[in-house]
């Protein structure tokens, strides 16, 4: 997974934002995103998986999704 993120900075940034939103502090994840990335923690892998799942949705400019 790390190899793909190194070549796709937008995907890495998305994973980082997801990580920080889902795990906002040390009570949720004991290490920063950068440390979690190096260690490939379960928290990191979950954030990457979420970024990979949402990538096609965010890349589709054809339709604006409504939140409400």
Tab-separated table of C-alpha atoms in Angstrom:
chain	number	residue	atom	x	y	z
A	1	UNK	CA	0.000	0.000	0.000
A	2	UNK	CA	2.764	2.445	0.783
A	3	UNK	CA	4.149	2.254	-2.742
A	4	UNK	CA	0.847	3.397	-4.243
A	5	UNK	CA	0.605	6.282	-1.780
A	6	UNK	CA	4.130	7.469	-2.556
A	7	UNK	CA	3.128	7.855	-6.204
A	8	UNK	CA	-0.282	9.396	-5.523
A	9	UNK	CA	0.037	12.394	-3.221
A	10	UNK	CA	-3.687	13.159	-3.418
A	11	UNK	CA	-4.514	9.655	-2.202
A	12	UNK	CA	-1.965	9.959	0.622
A	13	UNK	CA	-3.423	13.325	1.629
A	14	UNK	CA	-6.928	11.860	1.594
A	15	UNK	CA	-5.775	8.968	3.792
A	16	UNK	CA	-4.141	11.436	6.176
A	17	UNK	CA	-7.298	13.560	6.423
A	18	UNK	CA	-9.421	10.454	7.016
A	19	UNK	CA	-6.956	9.219	9.648
A	20	UNK	CA	-7.049	12.551	11.504
A	21	UNK	CA	-10.850	12.770	11.301
A	22	UNK	CA	-11.518	9.226	12.465
A	23	UNK	CA	-8.697	9.058	15.017
A	24	UNK	CA	-8.584	12.643	16.381
A	25	UNK	CA	-6.220	12.073	19.264
A	26	UNK	CA	-4.064	9.710	21.257
A	27	UNK	CA	-7.092	8.097	22.876
A	28	UNK	CA	-8.096	6.809	19.404
A	29	UNK	CA	-4.727	6.156	17.763
A	30	UNK	CA	-1.485	6.176	19.732
A	31	UNK	CA	0.698	7.553	16.903
A	32	UNK	CA	0.605	10.257	14.235
A	33	UNK	CA	-0.304	9.480	10.635
A	34	UNK	CA	3.353	9.559	9.590
A	35	UNK	CA	4.321	7.069	12.312
A	36	UNK	CA	1.309	4.885	11.537
A	37	UNK	CA	2.328	4.941	7.869
A	38	UNK	CA	5.855	3.784	8.697
A	39	UNK	CA	4.557	1.048	11.000
A	40	UNK	CA	1.586	0.189	8.735
A	41	UNK	CA	-0.743	0.059	11.720
A	42	UNK	CA	-4.332	-1.138	11.487
A	43	UNK	CA	-5.463	2.495	11.846
A	44	UNK	CA	-3.315	3.468	8.860
A	45	UNK	CA	-4.532	0.550	6.755
A	46	UNK	CA	-8.156	1.445	7.520
A	47	UNK	CA	-7.602	5.080	6.516
A	48	UNK	CA	-5.950	3.992	3.263
A	49	UNK	CA	-8.789	1.567	2.540
A	50	UNK	CA	-11.320	4.364	3.082
A	51	UNK	CA	-9.374	6.666	0.743
A	52	UNK	CA	-9.223	3.954	-1.910
A	53	UNK	CA	-12.958	3.303	-1.610
A	54	UNK	CA	-13.921	6.963	-1.902
A	55	UNK	CA	-11.492	7.833	-4.721
A	56	UNK	CA	-13.840	6.837	-7.586
A	57	UNK	CA	-16.733	8.752	-6.034
A	58	UNK	CA	-14.743	11.944	-5.598
A	59	UNK	CA	-13.216	11.658	-9.049
A	60	UNK	CA	-16.597	11.522	-10.785
A	61	UNK	CA	-17.439	15.074	-11.811
A	62	UNK	CA	-20.583	14.015	-13.682
A	63	UNK	CA	-22.877	14.141	-10.682
A	64	UNK	CA	-22.870	16.250	-7.543
A	65	UNK	CA	-23.913	14.134	-4.577
A	66	UNK	CA	-26.300	15.660	-2.081
A	67	UNK	CA	-25.583	15.287	1.616
A	68	UNK	CA	-29.162	15.957	2.629
